[in-house]
Coordinates of C-alpha atoms and ligand atoms in Angstrom, one line a residue:
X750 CA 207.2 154.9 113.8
X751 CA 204.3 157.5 113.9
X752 CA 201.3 157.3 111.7
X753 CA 201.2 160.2 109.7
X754 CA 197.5 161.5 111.0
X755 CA 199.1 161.8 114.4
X756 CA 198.3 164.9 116.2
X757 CA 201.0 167.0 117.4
X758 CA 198.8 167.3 120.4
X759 CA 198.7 163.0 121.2
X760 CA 202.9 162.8 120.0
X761 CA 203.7 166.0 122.9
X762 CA 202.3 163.7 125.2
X763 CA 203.7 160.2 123.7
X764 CA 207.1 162.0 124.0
X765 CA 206.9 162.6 127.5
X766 CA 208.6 159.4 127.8
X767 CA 211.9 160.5 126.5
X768 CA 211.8 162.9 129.9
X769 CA 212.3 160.6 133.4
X770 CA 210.8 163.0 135.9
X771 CA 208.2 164.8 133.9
X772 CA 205.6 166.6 135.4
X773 CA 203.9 167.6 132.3
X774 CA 205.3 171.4 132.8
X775 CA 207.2 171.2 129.5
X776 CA 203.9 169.3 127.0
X777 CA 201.6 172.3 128.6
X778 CA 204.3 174.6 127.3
X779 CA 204.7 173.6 123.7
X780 CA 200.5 173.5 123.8
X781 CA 200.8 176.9 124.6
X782 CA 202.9 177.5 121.7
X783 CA 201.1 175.7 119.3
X784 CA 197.8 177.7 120.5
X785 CA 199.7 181.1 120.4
X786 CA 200.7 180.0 117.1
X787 CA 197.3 179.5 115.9
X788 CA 196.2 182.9 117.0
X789 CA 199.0 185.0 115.3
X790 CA 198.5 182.4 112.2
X791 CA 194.7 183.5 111.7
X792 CA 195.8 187.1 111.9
X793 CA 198.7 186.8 109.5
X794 CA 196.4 185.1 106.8
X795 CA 194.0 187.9 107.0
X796 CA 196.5 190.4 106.8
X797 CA 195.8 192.9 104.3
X798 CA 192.0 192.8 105.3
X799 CA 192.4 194.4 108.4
X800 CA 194.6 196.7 109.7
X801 CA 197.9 194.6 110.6
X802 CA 200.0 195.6 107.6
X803 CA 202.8 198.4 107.7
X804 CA 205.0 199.9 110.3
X805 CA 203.6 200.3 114.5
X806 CA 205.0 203.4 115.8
X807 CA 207.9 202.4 118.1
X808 CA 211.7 201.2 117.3
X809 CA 212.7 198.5 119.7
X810 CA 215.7 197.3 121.0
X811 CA 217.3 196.4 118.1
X812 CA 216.7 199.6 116.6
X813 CA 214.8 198.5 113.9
X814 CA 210.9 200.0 113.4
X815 CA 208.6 197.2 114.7
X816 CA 206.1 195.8 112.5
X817 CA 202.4 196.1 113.5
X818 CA 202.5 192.4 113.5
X819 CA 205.9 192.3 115.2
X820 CA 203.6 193.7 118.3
X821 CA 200.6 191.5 117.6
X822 CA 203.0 188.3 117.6
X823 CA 204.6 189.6 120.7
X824 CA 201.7 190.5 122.7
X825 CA 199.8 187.5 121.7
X826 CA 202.9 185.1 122.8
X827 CA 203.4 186.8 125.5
X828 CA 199.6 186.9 126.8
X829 CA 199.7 183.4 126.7
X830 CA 202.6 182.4 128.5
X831 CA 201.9 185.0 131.0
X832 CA 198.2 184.0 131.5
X833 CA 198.8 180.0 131.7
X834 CA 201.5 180.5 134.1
X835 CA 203.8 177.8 132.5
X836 CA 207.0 179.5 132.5
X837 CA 208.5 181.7 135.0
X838 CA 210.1 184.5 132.5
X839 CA 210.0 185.4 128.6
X840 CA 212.5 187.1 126.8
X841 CA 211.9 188.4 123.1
X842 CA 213.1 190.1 120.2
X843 CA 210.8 193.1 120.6
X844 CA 211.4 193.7 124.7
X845 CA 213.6 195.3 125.7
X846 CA 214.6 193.1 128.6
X847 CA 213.5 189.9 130.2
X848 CA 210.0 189.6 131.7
X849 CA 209.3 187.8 134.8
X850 CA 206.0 186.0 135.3
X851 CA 205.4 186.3 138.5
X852 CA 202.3 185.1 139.8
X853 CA 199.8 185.5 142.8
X854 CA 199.4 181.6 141.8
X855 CA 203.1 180.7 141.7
X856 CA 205.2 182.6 138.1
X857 CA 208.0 182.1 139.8
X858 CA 207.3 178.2 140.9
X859 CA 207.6 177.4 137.7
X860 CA 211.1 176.0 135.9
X861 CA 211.0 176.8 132.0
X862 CA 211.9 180.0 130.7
X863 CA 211.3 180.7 126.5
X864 CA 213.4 183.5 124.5
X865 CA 211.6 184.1 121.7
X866 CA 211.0 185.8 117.8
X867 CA 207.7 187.0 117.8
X868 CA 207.8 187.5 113.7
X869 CA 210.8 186.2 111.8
X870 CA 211.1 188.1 108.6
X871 CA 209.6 191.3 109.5
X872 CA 210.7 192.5 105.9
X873 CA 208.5 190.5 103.6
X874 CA 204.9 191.0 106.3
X875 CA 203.3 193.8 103.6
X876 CA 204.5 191.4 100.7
X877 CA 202.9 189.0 101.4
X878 CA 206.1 186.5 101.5
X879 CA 206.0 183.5 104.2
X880 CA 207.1 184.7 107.8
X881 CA 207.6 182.9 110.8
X882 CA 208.1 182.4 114.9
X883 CA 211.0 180.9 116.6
X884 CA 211.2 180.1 120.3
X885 CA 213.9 178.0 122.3
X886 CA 213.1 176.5 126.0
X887 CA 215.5 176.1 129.0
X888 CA 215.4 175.4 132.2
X889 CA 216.2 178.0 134.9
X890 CA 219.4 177.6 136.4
X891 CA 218.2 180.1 139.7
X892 CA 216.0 178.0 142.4
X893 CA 212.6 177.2 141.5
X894 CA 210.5 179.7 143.7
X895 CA 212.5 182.6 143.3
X896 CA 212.5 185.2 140.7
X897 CA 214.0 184.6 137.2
X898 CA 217.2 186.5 137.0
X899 CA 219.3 187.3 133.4
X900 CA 221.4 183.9 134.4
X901 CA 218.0 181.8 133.5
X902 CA 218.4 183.3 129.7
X903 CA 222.0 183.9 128.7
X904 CA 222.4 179.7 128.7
X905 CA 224.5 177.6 126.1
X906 CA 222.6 176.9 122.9
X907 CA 223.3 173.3 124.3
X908 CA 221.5 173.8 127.3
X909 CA 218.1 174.1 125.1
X910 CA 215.8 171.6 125.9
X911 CA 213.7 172.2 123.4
X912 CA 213.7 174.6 120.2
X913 CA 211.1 175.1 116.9
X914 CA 209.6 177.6 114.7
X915 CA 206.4 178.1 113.5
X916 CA 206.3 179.1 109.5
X917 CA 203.1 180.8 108.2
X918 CA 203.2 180.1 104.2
X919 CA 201.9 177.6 101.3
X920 CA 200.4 175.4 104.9
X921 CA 201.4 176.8 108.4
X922 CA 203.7 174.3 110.1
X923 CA 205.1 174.2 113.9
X924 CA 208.5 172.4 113.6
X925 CA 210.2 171.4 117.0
X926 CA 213.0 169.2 118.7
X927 CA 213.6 168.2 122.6
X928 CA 216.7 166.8 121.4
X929 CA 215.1 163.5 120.2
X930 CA 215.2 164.6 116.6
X931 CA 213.2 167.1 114.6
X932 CA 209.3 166.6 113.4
X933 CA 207.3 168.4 111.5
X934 CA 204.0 169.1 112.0
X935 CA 201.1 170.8 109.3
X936 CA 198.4 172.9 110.4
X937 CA 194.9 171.6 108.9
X938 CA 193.1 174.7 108.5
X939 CA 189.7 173.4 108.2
X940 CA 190.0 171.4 111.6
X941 CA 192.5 173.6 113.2
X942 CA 195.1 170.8 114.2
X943 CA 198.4 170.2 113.3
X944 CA 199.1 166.8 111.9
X945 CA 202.6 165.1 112.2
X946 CA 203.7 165.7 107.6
X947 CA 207.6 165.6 107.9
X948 CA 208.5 163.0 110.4
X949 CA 212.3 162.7 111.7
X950 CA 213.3 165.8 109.3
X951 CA 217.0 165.5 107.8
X952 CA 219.3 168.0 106.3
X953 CA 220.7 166.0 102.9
X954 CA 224.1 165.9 103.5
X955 CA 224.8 168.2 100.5
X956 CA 223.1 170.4 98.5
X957 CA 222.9 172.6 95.6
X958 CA 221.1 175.9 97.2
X959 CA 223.2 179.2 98.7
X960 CA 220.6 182.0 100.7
X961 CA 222.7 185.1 101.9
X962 CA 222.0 188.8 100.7
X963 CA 224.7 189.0 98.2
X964 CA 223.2 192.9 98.2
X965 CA 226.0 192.9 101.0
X966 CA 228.5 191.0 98.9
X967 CA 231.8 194.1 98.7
X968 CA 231.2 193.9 102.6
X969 CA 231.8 190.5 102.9
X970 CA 234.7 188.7 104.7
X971 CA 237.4 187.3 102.1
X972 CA 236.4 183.9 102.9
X973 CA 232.8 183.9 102.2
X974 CA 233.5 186.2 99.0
X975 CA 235.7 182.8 98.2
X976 CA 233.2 180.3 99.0
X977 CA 230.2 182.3 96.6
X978 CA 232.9 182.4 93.6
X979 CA 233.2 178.2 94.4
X980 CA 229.3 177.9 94.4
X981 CA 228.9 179.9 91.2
X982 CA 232.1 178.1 89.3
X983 CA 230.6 176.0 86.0
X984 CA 231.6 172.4 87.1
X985 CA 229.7 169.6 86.5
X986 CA 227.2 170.3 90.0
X987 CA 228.1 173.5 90.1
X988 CA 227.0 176.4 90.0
X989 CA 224.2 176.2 93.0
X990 CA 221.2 177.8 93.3
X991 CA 220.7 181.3 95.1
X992 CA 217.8 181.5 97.0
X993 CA 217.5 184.3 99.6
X994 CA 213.6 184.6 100.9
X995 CA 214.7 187.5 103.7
X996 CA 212.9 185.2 106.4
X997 CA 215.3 183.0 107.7
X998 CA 212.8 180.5 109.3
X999 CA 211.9 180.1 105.1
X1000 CA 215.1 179.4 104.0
X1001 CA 216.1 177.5 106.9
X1002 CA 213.1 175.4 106.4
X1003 CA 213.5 174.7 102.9
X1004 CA 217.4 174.2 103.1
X1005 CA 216.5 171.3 105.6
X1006 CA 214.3 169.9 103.1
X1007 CA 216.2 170.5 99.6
X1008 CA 220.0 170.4 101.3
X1009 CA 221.4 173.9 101.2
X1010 CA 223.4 176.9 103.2
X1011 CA 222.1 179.9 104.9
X1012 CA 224.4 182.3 105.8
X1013 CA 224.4 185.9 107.4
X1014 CA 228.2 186.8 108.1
X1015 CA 229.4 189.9 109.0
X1016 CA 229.6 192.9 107.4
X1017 CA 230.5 196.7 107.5
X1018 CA 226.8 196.9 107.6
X1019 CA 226.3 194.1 110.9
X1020 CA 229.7 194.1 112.1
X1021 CA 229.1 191.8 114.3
X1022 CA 226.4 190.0 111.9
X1023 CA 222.3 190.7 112.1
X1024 CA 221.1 187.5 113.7
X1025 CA 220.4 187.2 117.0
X1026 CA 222.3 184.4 118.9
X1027 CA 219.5 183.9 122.1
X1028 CA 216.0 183.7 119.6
X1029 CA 217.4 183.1 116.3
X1030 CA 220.8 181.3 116.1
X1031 CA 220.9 178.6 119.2
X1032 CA 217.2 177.3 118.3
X1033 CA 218.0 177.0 114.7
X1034 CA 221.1 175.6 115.3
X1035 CA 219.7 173.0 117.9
X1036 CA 217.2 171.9 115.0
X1037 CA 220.5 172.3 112.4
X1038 CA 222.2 169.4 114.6
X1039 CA 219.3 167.6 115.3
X1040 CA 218.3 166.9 111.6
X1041 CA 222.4 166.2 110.9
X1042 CA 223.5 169.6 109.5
X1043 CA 226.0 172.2 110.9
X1044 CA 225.9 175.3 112.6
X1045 CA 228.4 177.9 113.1
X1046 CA 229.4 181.4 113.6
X1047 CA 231.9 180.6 110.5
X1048 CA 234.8 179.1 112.6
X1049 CA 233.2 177.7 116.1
X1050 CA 229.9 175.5 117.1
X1051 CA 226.8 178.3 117.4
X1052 CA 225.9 176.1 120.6
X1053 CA 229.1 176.4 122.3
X1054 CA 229.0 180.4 122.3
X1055 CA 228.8 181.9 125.9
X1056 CA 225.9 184.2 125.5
X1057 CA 226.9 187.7 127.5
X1058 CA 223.7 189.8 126.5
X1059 CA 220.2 189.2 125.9
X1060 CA 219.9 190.8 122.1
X1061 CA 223.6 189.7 120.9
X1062 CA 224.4 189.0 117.3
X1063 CA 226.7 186.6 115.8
X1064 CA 227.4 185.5 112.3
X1065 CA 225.5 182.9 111.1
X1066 CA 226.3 179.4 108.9
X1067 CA 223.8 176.6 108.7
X1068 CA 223.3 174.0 106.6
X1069 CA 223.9 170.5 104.8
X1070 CA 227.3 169.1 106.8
X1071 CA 229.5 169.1 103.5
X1072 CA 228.4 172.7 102.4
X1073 CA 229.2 174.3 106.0
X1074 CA 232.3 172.3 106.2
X1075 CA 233.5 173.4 102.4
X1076 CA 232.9 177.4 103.4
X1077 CA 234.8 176.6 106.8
X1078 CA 237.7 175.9 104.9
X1079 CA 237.7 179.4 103.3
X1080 CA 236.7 181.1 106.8
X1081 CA 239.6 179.2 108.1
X1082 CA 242.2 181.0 105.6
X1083 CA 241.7 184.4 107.3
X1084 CA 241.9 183.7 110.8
X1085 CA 242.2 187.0 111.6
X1086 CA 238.1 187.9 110.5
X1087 CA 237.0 185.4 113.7
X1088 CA 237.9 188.3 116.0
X1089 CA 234.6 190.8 115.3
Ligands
LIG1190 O1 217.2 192.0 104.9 P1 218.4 191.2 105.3 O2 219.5 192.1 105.9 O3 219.0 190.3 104.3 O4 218.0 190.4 106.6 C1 217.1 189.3 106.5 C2 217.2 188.5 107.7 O5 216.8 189.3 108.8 C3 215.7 188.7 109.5 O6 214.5 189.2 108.9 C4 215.8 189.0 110.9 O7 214.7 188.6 111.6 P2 213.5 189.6 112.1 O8 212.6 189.8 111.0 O9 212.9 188.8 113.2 O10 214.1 190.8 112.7 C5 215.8 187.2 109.1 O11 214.5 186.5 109.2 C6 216.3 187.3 107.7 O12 217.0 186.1 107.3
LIG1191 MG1 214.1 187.0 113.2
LIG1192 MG1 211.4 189.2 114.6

């Protein structure tokens, strides 16, 4: 078991164990993380000082206006994977397709590729409210040497070899799994290291805490309209608690402590829900099954979904086993919403 004053730096390399042939490719890539991490984490806490608040100019991909910090995060991420050479291509929220790092010194020799959410929670940057970064790891599936193609990115969620997020609140926290469970790990800002704080992290197998935009609630398929009249019924544990932050690395990361549900199901709004299923939904949902929740599109395993482009959405249920399972048996009364 690891002491608690472990560095996240000595337990990436104690890890390396669980991985028979490494060559250290994938511990220099979660460095680079947790560095890149760092950077946009002492811009975020200054925000308000300088000039990092409000909306940059452009709309990207997604059609949504970037954040200024949308493009810090993404530039600084993307700086640092392209200037350690460590992956061979990036894909993020805020680009509009894949990038290849090719290299004079060998992009292309190398075998990871990371999809990536620059800034979760764009909405609640000016307020103040915690944010966060999620990235997921494969390995290319196109020869080593060659360029990355779109093949090397629309992967399984079970192909992930490793996922995390990075939340900047209270205490900035990197949170990861290569599929050997989930650990936590708090930034110490006077020394600048993350320290292991929440090893082996477990979703309580219930809980009392609901997070969706119930703004959106007349929109709503019939069987989560259900499932929120069960959670706000006066019975003896009932009704639950709605918390909604509006960063869903926040109230994905405090479900997994307290026991809880997140969901973002379609609407007429998002008919094919918000979230997307490359950078958002498979990471989560690696870390969801790795600390003993469930994850879901409402009816099917968010990991088993054949991705088919790089900024797809799908609905999105995570949580405590018993909660996702109890809203399952709602979704399952309406077949007919699973085709979107
Ligand atoms: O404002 P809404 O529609 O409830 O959406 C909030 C959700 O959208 C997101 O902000 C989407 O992520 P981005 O901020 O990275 O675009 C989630 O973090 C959050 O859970
Ligand atoms: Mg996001
Ligand atoms: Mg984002």
């Amino acid at each position: 078991m690891f002491q608690k004053n472990t560095t996240l730096g000595e337990f990436i390399i104690d890890k390396q164990k669980h991985f028979k042939y490494t060559t250290g490719e994938l511990s220099r890539l979660i460095n680079s993380i947790r560095l890149a991490a760092k950077v946009v984490n002492h811009e975020v806490n200054k925000a308000g000082l300088v000039d990092i608040l409000g909306n940059a100019s452009d709309i990207n991909i997604q059609g949504e206006r970037q954040q200024k910090l949308d493009v810090y995060a993404n530039n600084i991420f993307m700086q640092t994977m392209t200037n350690r050479q460590i992956v061979c291509g990036v894909a993020s929220e805020e680009e509009d397709d894949f990038v290849s790092i090719h290299s004079k010194n060998g992009g292309d020799n190398n075998k990871y590729v990371v999809l990536i959410d620059p800034l979760d929670g764009s909405s609640n940057i000016d307020v103040n409210v915690s944010v966060g970064t999620i990235f997921s790891i494969y390995h290319r599936v196109t020869p080593v040497g060659t360029p990355v193609q779109l093949e090397d990115f629309l992967q399984k969620g079970t192909k992930q070899v490793a996922a995390g997020y990075i939340i900047y609140g209270t205490s900035t926290m990197l949170v990861y799994t290569t599929g050997h469970g989930v650990n936590g790990f708090t930034l110490s800002p006077a020394i600048g290291t993350f320290y292991l704080s929440h090893p082996d992290m477990k979703f309580p197998e219930t809980g009392s805490i609901y997070s969706i935009n119930e703004g959106y609630y007349s929109h709503f398929p019939q069987g989560v309209k259900d499932y929120l009249k069960y959670c706000q019924e006066d019975t003896e544990d009932r009704p639950y608690s709605a918390r909604y932050i509006g960063s869903l690395v926040s109230d994905f990361h405090r479900n997994m402590i307290k026991g809880g549900i997140y969901i973002y199901p379609t609407s007429s709004k998002a008919p094919k829900g918000k979230l997307r299923l490359l950078y958002e939904c498979n990471p989560i949902a690696f870390l969801t099954e790795q600390a003993n929740g469930l994850a879901t599109d409402g009816y099917k395993r968010i990991l088993e979904i054949e991705p088919t482009e790089l900024h797809q959405r799908v609905p999105f249920f995570c949580g405590s086993k018993s909660m996702v399972d109890k809203v399952h048996s709602y979704m399952n009364q309406y077949p007919d919403d699973e085709n979107y």
